[in-house]
CSV table of C-alpha atoms in Angstrom, one decimal:
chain,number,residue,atom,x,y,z
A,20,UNK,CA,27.4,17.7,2.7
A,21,UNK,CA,27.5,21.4,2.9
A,22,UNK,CA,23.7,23.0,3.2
A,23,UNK,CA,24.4,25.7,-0.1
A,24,UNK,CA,25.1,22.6,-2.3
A,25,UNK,CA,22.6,20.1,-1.2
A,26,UNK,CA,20.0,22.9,-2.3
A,27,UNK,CA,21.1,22.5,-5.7
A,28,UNK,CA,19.8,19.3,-6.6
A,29,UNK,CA,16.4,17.5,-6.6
A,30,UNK,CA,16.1,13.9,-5.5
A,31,UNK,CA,14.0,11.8,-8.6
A,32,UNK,CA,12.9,9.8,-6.1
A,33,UNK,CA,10.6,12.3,-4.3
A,34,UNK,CA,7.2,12.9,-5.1
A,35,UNK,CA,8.4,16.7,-5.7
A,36,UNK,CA,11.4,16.0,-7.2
A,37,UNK,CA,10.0,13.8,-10.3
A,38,UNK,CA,7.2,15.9,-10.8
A,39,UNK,CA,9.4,18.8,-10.9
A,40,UNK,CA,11.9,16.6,-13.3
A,41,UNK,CA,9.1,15.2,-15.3
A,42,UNK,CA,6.2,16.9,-14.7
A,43,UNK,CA,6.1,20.1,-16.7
A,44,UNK,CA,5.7,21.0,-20.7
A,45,UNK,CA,8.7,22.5,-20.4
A,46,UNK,CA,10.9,18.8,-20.2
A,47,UNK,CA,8.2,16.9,-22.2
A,48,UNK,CA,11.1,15.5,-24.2
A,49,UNK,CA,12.6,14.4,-21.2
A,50,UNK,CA,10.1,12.1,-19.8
A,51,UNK,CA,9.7,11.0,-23.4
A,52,UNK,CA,13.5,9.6,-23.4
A,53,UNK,CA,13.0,8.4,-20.0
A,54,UNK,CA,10.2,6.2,-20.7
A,55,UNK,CA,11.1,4.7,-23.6
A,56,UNK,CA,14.2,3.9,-22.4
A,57,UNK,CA,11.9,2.1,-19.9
A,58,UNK,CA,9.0,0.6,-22.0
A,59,UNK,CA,10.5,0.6,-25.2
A,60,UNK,CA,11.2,-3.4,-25.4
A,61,UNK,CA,7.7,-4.3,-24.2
A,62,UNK,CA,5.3,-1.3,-25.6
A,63,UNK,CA,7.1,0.0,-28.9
A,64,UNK,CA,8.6,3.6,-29.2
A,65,UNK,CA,6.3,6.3,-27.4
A,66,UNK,CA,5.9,8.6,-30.0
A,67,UNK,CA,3.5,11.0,-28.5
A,68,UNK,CA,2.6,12.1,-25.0
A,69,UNK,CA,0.0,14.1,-23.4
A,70,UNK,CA,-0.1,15.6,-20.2
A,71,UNK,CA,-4.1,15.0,-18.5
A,72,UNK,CA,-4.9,17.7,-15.5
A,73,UNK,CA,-6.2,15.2,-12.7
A,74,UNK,CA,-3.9,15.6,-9.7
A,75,UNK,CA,-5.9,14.6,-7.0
A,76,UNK,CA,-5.2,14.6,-3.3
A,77,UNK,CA,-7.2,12.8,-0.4
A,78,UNK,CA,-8.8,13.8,2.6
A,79,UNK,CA,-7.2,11.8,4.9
A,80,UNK,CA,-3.8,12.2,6.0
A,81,UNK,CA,-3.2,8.2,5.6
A,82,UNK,CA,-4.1,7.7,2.0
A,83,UNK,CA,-2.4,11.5,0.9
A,84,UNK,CA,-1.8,10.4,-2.8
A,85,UNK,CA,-1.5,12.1,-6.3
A,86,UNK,CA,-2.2,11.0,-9.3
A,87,UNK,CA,-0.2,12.0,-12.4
A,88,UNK,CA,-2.0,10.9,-15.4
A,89,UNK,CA,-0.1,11.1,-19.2
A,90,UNK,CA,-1.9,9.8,-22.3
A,91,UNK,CA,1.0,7.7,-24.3
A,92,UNK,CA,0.9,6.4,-27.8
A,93,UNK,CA,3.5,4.0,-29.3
A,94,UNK,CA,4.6,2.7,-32.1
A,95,UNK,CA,5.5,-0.9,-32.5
A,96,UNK,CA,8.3,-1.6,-35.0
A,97,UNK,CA,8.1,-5.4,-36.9
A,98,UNK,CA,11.5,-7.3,-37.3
């Protein structure tokens, strides 16, 4: 694959590339048709979603993790 259009994309399946996808206000509605498309048969409709500000990163190089946290709230519907 040529260099110029591999640079173009972002891989989902990075750390960086969903936080990039997903991450920001900007594609809110984006991660909100994502995850119902996901949750929607076991947790209702998401009909809200809010971003929380507790990235975290560890100390050691082993355990490097973040932590992106989103407050959800869902509707159930009754058939």
């Amino acid at each position: 694959m040529d260099g110029k259009l591999k640079d173009r994309y972002i891989d989902p399946f990075t750390d960086f590339g969903f936080k990039r996808l997903f991450g920001e206000e900007c594609n809110k509605d984006l991660l909100l048709d994502f995850l119902n498309e996901l949750l929607y048969k076991e947790e209702g409709k998401i009909v809200s979603l809010s971003y929380l500000k507790s990235e975290k990163f560890s100390s050691s190089e082993e355990s490097h993790k973040a932590v992106f946290d989103l407050y959800c709230e869902s509707k159930f519907s009754v058939r």
